mmCIF file of C-alpha atoms in Angstrom:
data_model
loop_
_atom_site.group_PDB
_atom_site.id
_atom_site.type_symbol
_atom_site.label_atom_id
_atom_site.label_comp_id
_atom_site.label_asym_id
_atom_site.label_seq_id
_atom_site.Cartn_x
_atom_site.Cartn_y
_atom_site.Cartn_z
ATOM 1 C CA MET A 1 -81.190 109.087 -61.565
ATOM 2 C CA ARG A 2 -81.597 105.926 -60.416
ATOM 3 C CA LEU A 3 -84.750 104.222 -59.188
ATOM 4 C CA ARG A 4 -83.242 103.643 -55.807
ATOM 5 C CA ASP A 5 -82.249 107.481 -55.384
ATOM 6 C CA ILE A 6 -85.969 108.355 -55.342
ATOM 7 C CA PHE A 7 -86.627 106.188 -52.440
ATOM 8 C CA GLN A 8 -84.972 105.566 -49.286
ATOM 9 C CA ILE A 9 -84.357 102.209 -48.708
ATOM 10 C CA THR A 10 -85.339 100.248 -45.641
ATOM 11 C CA GLU A 11 -83.421 97.288 -44.429
ATOM 12 C CA VAL A 12 -86.073 94.264 -44.355
ATOM 13 C CA SER A 13 -84.444 91.303 -42.614
ATOM 14 C CA ALA A 14 -84.717 87.634 -43.627
ATOM 15 C CA HIS A 15 -82.844 86.072 -40.555
ATOM 16 C CA CYS A 16 -83.341 86.130 -37.055
ATOM 17 C CA ASP A 17 -81.743 84.169 -34.004
ATOM 18 C CA LEU A 18 -81.692 80.233 -33.998
ATOM 19 C CA PRO A 19 -85.382 78.881 -34.914
ATOM 20 C CA CYS A 20 -84.383 76.287 -31.643
ATOM 21 C CA GLY A 21 -82.678 78.535 -29.409
ATOM 22 C CA VAL A 22 -81.141 75.576 -27.269
ATOM 23 C CA TYR A 23 -78.042 76.479 -26.144
ATOM 24 C CA ASP A 24 -75.073 75.008 -23.557
ATOM 25 C CA PRO A 25 -71.614 75.924 -22.990
ATOM 26 C CA ALA A 26 -71.352 71.901 -22.358
ATOM 27 C CA GLN A 27 -70.835 71.115 -25.908
ATOM 28 C CA ALA A 28 -67.528 73.681 -25.780
ATOM 29 C CA ARG A 29 -66.236 71.399 -22.786
ATOM 30 C CA ILE A 30 -66.812 68.346 -23.866
ATOM 31 C CA GLU A 31 -64.963 69.236 -27.481
ATOM 32 C CA ALA A 32 -62.127 70.792 -25.112
ATOM 33 C CA GLU A 33 -61.966 67.348 -23.164
ATOM 34 C CA SER A 34 -61.397 65.581 -26.288
ATOM 35 C CA VAL A 35 -58.694 67.989 -27.366
ATOM 36 C CA LYS A 36 -56.878 67.305 -24.011
ATOM 37 C CA MET A 37 -57.506 63.746 -23.974
ATOM 38 C CA ILE A 38 -55.970 63.292 -27.648
ATOM 39 C CA ILE A 39 -52.698 65.701 -26.080
ATOM 40 C CA LYS A 40 -52.479 63.248 -23.281
ATOM 41 C CA LYS A 41 -52.441 60.216 -25.278
ATOM 42 C CA ALA A 42 -50.207 61.371 -28.267
ATOM 43 C CA ASN A 43 -47.782 62.358 -25.297
ATOM 44 C CA GLU A 44 -47.868 58.896 -24.720
ATOM 45 C CA SER A 45 -47.317 57.150 -27.767
ATOM 46 C CA ASP A 46 -44.135 57.146 -30.080
ATOM 47 C CA ASP A 47 -45.787 55.848 -32.666
ATOM 48 C CA PRO A 48 -45.648 58.454 -35.535
ATOM 49 C CA ASP A 49 -48.767 57.095 -37.508
ATOM 50 C CA PHE A 50 -50.614 57.295 -34.081
ATOM 51 C CA ARG A 51 -49.108 61.015 -33.688
ATOM 52 C CA THR A 52 -50.242 61.838 -37.173
ATOM 53 C CA ARG A 53 -53.585 61.110 -36.572
ATOM 54 C CA ALA A 54 -54.251 62.911 -32.998
ATOM 55 C CA ILE A 55 -53.005 66.256 -35.096
ATOM 56 C CA MET A 56 -55.281 65.873 -37.424
ATOM 57 C CA ILE A 57 -58.228 65.019 -34.681
ATOM 58 C CA LYS A 58 -57.331 67.506 -32.485
ATOM 59 C CA GLU A 59 -57.444 69.952 -34.794
ATOM 60 C CA GLN A 60 -61.051 69.358 -35.702
ATOM 61 C CA ARG A 61 -61.838 69.600 -32.120
ATOM 62 C CA ALA A 62 -60.372 72.321 -31.438
ATOM 63 C CA GLU A 63 -62.102 74.173 -34.201
ATOM 64 C CA LEU A 64 -65.278 72.745 -32.898
ATOM 65 C CA VAL A 65 -64.928 74.431 -29.243
ATOM 66 C CA LYS A 66 -64.006 77.567 -30.917
ATOM 67 C CA HIS A 67 -66.960 77.027 -33.409
ATOM 68 C CA HIS A 68 -69.586 76.315 -29.943
ATOM 69 C CA LEU A 69 -68.206 79.301 -28.121
ATOM 70 C CA TRP A 70 -68.763 82.037 -30.941
ATOM 71 C CA VAL A 71 -72.402 80.453 -31.456
ATOM 72 C CA LEU A 72 -72.400 81.162 -27.773
ATOM 73 C CA TRP A 73 -70.945 84.542 -28.226
ATOM 74 C CA THR A 74 -73.194 85.932 -31.094
ATOM 75 C CA ASP A 75 -76.230 83.919 -30.699
ATOM 76 C CA TYR A 76 -77.015 83.481 -27.097
ATOM 77 C CA PHE A 77 -75.490 86.479 -25.088
ATOM 78 C CA LYS A 78 -77.506 89.245 -25.678
ATOM 79 C CA PRO A 79 -76.400 92.948 -24.704
ATOM 80 C CA PRO A 80 -78.096 92.973 -20.777
ATOM 81 C CA HIS A 81 -75.676 89.855 -20.435
ATOM 82 C CA PHE A 82 -72.502 91.568 -21.649
ATOM 83 C CA GLU A 83 -73.380 94.797 -19.584
ATOM 84 C CA LYS A 84 -73.640 92.747 -16.547
ATOM 85 C CA TYR A 85 -70.480 90.881 -17.042
ATOM 86 C CA PRO A 86 -68.320 93.098 -18.898
ATOM 87 C CA GLN A 87 -65.608 90.320 -18.784
ATOM 88 C CA LEU A 88 -66.982 88.450 -21.160
ATOM 89 C CA HIS A 89 -66.042 89.520 -24.881
ATOM 90 C CA VAL A 90 -62.087 88.974 -23.327
ATOM 91 C CA LEU A 91 -63.486 85.978 -21.643
ATOM 92 C CA VAL A 92 -64.462 84.357 -24.929
ATOM 93 C CA ASN A 93 -61.498 85.924 -26.640
ATOM 94 C CA GLU A 94 -59.270 84.197 -24.769
ATOM 95 C CA ALA A 95 -60.737 81.126 -24.529
ATOM 96 C CA THR A 96 -60.844 80.831 -28.449
ATOM 97 C CA LYS A 97 -57.313 81.687 -28.992
ATOM 98 C CA LEU A 98 -56.474 78.842 -26.244
ATOM 99 C CA ALA A 99 -58.428 76.986 -28.601
ATOM 100 C CA GLY A 100 -57.000 78.389 -31.653
ATOM 101 C CA ALA A 101 -53.486 77.871 -33.361
ATOM 102 C CA SER A 102 -51.729 79.950 -30.391
ATOM 103 C CA GLY A 103 -52.963 77.049 -27.863
ATOM 104 C CA THR A 104 -54.288 73.581 -27.924
ATOM 105 C CA LYS A 105 -54.826 73.525 -32.014
ATOM 106 C CA GLY A 106 -51.584 74.342 -32.458
ATOM 107 C CA GLU A 107 -49.682 72.619 -29.882
ATOM 108 C CA PHE A 108 -49.308 69.647 -27.382
ATOM 109 C CA ASP A 109 -49.519 71.251 -24.065
ATOM 110 C CA GLU A 110 -51.655 69.688 -21.548
ATOM 111 C CA ALA A 111 -51.527 72.690 -19.707
ATOM 112 C CA LYS A 112 -53.027 74.962 -22.602
ATOM 113 C CA ALA A 113 -56.000 72.472 -22.317
ATOM 114 C CA ASP A 114 -56.405 72.771 -18.476
ATOM 115 C CA GLU A 115 -56.309 76.560 -19.075
ATOM 116 C CA LEU A 116 -58.751 75.979 -21.925
ATOM 117 C CA LEU A 117 -61.335 74.010 -19.764
ATOM 118 C CA ALA A 118 -60.869 76.767 -16.808
ATOM 119 C CA LYS A 119 -62.096 79.211 -19.412
ATOM 120 C CA ILE A 120 -65.202 77.432 -20.714
ATOM 121 C CA ALA A 121 -65.781 76.418 -16.988
ATOM 122 C CA GLU A 122 -66.513 80.748 -16.319
ATOM 123 C CA ILE A 123 -68.170 80.939 -19.474
ATOM 124 C CA ASP A 124 -70.450 78.284 -18.003
ATOM 125 C CA LYS A 125 -70.920 79.784 -14.930
ATOM 126 C CA ILE A 126 -72.229 83.074 -16.466
ATOM 127 C CA PHE A 127 -74.172 81.101 -18.709
ATOM 128 C CA TRP A 128 -75.686 79.309 -16.069
ATOM 129 C CA GLU A 129 -76.060 82.860 -13.972
ATOM 130 C CA THR A 130 -78.124 84.447 -17.136
ATOM 131 C CA LYS A 131 -80.669 81.305 -17.124
ATOM 132 C CA GLN A 132 -81.191 82.128 -13.273
ATOM 133 C CA GLY A 133 -82.743 85.589 -13.959
ATOM 134 C CA MET B 1 -101.714 106.266 -46.474
ATOM 135 C CA ILE B 2 -101.046 103.891 -48.960
ATOM 136 C CA ARG B 3 -97.661 104.841 -50.447
ATOM 137 C CA PRO B 4 -94.724 102.758 -52.394
ATOM 138 C CA GLY B 5 -91.179 102.469 -51.141
ATOM 139 C CA LEU B 6 -88.077 100.500 -51.596
ATOM 140 C CA ALA B 7 -86.792 97.363 -49.410
ATOM 141 C CA ARG B 8 -83.965 95.713 -49.455
ATOM 142 C CA VAL B 9 -83.473 92.142 -48.195
ATOM 143 C CA VAL B 10 -80.500 91.187 -45.666
ATOM 144 C CA GLY B 11 -80.138 87.384 -44.665
ATOM 145 C CA THR B 12 -81.312 84.085 -46.113
ATOM 146 C CA SER B 13 -84.642 83.382 -44.249
ATOM 147 C CA MET B 14 -86.346 83.792 -47.697
ATOM 148 C CA GLU B 15 -84.576 82.201 -50.201
ATOM 149 C CA PRO B 16 -84.591 80.239 -52.438
ATOM 150 C CA THR B 17 -87.291 83.277 -52.859
ATOM 151 C CA LEU B 18 -85.053 86.048 -52.464
ATOM 152 C CA HIS B 19 -81.822 86.513 -51.777
ATOM 153 C CA GLU B 20 -79.698 88.854 -49.853
ATOM 154 C CA GLY B 21 -79.081 92.189 -51.572
ATOM 155 C CA ASP B 22 -82.380 91.862 -53.018
ATOM 156 C CA LEU B 23 -84.373 95.002 -53.967
ATOM 157 C CA LEU B 24 -87.836 95.440 -53.371
ATOM 158 C CA LEU B 25 -90.638 97.830 -54.319
ATOM 159 C CA VAL B 26 -93.430 97.691 -51.431
ATOM 160 C CA LEU B 27 -96.470 99.456 -50.521
ATOM 161 C CA TRP B 28 -96.079 100.594 -46.746
ATOM 162 C CA GLY B 29 -99.628 100.524 -45.017
ATOM 163 C CA ALA B 30 -101.531 98.033 -48.309
ATOM 164 C CA SER B 31 -103.128 95.336 -46.109
ATOM 165 C CA ALA B 32 -101.747 91.698 -46.249
ATOM 166 C CA ARG B 33 -102.837 88.958 -49.124
ATOM 167 C CA VAL B 34 -102.705 85.547 -48.382
ATOM 168 C CA GLY B 35 -100.005 83.870 -50.384
ATOM 169 C CA SER B 36 -97.955 87.326 -50.754
ATOM 170 C CA LEU B 37 -94.657 88.443 -49.313
ATOM 171 C CA ALA B 38 -95.296 90.991 -46.391
ATOM 172 C CA ILE B 39 -93.139 93.844 -44.291
ATOM 173 C CA VAL B 40 -93.903 92.602 -40.866
ATOM 174 C CA ARG B 41 -92.945 93.726 -36.882
ATOM 175 C CA LEU B 42 -92.307 90.269 -35.211
ATOM 176 C CA PRO B 43 -92.894 90.051 -31.361
ATOM 177 C CA HIS B 44 -89.662 91.163 -28.903
ATOM 178 C CA ASP B 45 -87.574 87.835 -28.517
ATOM 179 C CA GLU B 46 -87.289 85.935 -25.132
ATOM 180 C CA HIS B 47 -84.997 88.590 -24.213
ATOM 181 C CA GLY B 48 -87.507 91.701 -24.265
ATOM 182 C CA ALA B 49 -85.103 92.553 -27.336
ATOM 183 C CA PRO B 50 -87.042 93.756 -30.303
ATOM 184 C CA ARG B 51 -86.454 91.844 -33.566
ATOM 185 C CA PRO B 52 -85.633 93.785 -36.628
ATOM 186 C CA THR B 53 -88.151 94.716 -38.844
ATOM 187 C CA SER B 54 -88.599 91.586 -41.340
ATOM 188 C CA ILE B 55 -89.897 90.205 -44.292
ATOM 189 C CA LYS B 56 -91.894 87.145 -44.430
ATOM 190 C CA ARG B 57 -94.561 85.067 -46.681
ATOM 191 C CA VAL B 58 -98.633 85.504 -45.677
ATOM 192 C CA THR B 59 -99.695 81.493 -45.592
ATOM 193 C CA GLY B 60 -102.898 82.565 -44.126
ATOM 194 C CA VAL B 61 -105.251 83.486 -41.053
ATOM 195 C CA ASP B 62 -104.462 81.733 -38.211
ATOM 196 C CA PRO B 63 -106.626 79.250 -37.456
ATOM 197 C CA SER B 64 -107.666 79.884 -34.236
ATOM 198 C CA ASP B 65 -108.302 83.574 -35.176
ATOM 199 C CA PRO B 66 -109.130 84.793 -38.149
ATOM 200 C CA GLN B 67 -107.971 88.345 -37.143
ATOM 201 C CA ARG B 68 -104.336 87.354 -37.155
ATOM 202 C CA TRP B 69 -101.962 86.461 -39.807
ATOM 203 C CA TRP B 70 -100.068 83.114 -39.905
ATOM 204 C CA VAL B 71 -96.305 84.406 -41.504
ATOM 205 C CA GLU B 72 -94.118 82.110 -42.351
ATOM 206 C CA ARG B 73 -90.209 81.640 -44.157
ATOM 207 C CA ASP B 74 -89.618 80.129 -47.393
ATOM 208 C CA ASN B 75 -86.161 78.727 -45.775
ATOM 209 C CA PRO B 76 -87.009 76.219 -43.202
ATOM 210 C CA SER B 77 -83.574 76.139 -42.544
ATOM 211 C CA ALA B 78 -82.996 79.480 -41.329
ATOM 212 C CA GLY B 79 -85.019 82.600 -39.376
ATOM 213 C CA VAL B 80 -88.116 82.667 -37.197
ATOM 214 C CA ASP B 81 -91.782 82.658 -37.992
ATOM 215 C CA SER B 82 -95.403 82.183 -37.082
ATOM 216 C CA TRP B 83 -93.897 78.338 -35.843
ATOM 217 C CA LEU B 84 -92.062 80.113 -33.274
ATOM 218 C CA VAL B 85 -93.541 83.441 -32.326
ATOM 219 C CA GLY B 86 -97.083 82.941 -33.203
ATOM 220 C CA SER B 87 -99.746 84.689 -35.551
ATOM 221 C CA LEU B 88 -99.707 88.593 -35.673
ATOM 222 C CA PRO B 89 -102.166 91.134 -35.684
ATOM 223 C CA HIS B 90 -103.260 92.895 -39.020
ATOM 224 C CA SER B 91 -101.144 96.090 -37.441
ATOM 225 C CA ALA B 92 -97.907 94.515 -37.307
ATOM 226 C CA VAL B 93 -98.302 94.283 -41.350
ATOM 227 C CA LEU B 94 -96.123 97.164 -42.328
ATOM 228 C CA ALA B 95 -96.304 96.697 -46.052
ATOM 229 C CA ARG B 96 -97.263 94.265 -48.934
ATOM 230 C CA VAL B 97 -93.879 93.550 -51.179
ATOM 231 C CA LEU B 98 -95.046 93.762 -55.191
ATOM 232 C CA LEU B 99 -92.412 92.681 -56.913
ATOM 233 C CA ARG B 100 -88.667 92.454 -56.916
ATOM 234 C CA ILE B 101 -86.888 94.862 -58.773
ATOM 235 C CA PRO B 102 -84.032 93.251 -61.409
ATOM 236 C CA CYS B 103 -80.546 94.937 -60.293
ATOM 237 C CA ARG B 104 -77.259 94.120 -59.310
ATOM 238 C CA ARG B 105 -77.246 92.537 -55.771
ATOM 239 C CA VAL B 106 -75.341 94.926 -53.370
ATOM 240 C CA PRO B 107 -75.414 94.394 -50.001
ATOM 241 C CA PHE B 108 -77.042 97.198 -47.759
ATOM 242 C CA THR B 109 -75.135 99.626 -46.200
#
């Protein structure tokens, strides 16, 4: 019998929430506005070098949108928030999909960027409602 | 009553001293010692949700209240400690950590 079988093992946490506790959906919104503007400028340009740079930068910005939304989802929003706003899980999923390969990260569709901004605005509204309570 | 037990580390706030999956020999019910690691109960978070049972380093007594322990994390870039949640009463110390048991680091399941 190994030593660890003799005793029950207790899980002890060496991690917790971020110490700063500062969250704001504005981070995701600003990156999403960058994505939208890059799409607009790339669509207006016929310079292949510019379009190549635009693709690279747009992918970075779209990745940041996903990152900031996931931080809100995993670190800021707590079980009582998800109880009060049952649509929140789906909303974050849809928003991050719009920032992903099937959305603004993979395409040059300004309408997709507007959809993304609208989803972030919905998350932002819920976020500030939770701050009231 | 003081009794020995085992604990498994989850997370990175005690790096580089301890790593995720480390197995520890602890003394449940033993009082804290300055400089030693301890298993502690942290206050609830700002939403009133309980924090998980945690491992921290006892770095001293609270300068403004000698009846309370000041605990810190070894990794300043992760986790919470007394700088965020304040000092802890003696009753919040659940166990003293004696040593890390050298064995395979397996994730807690």
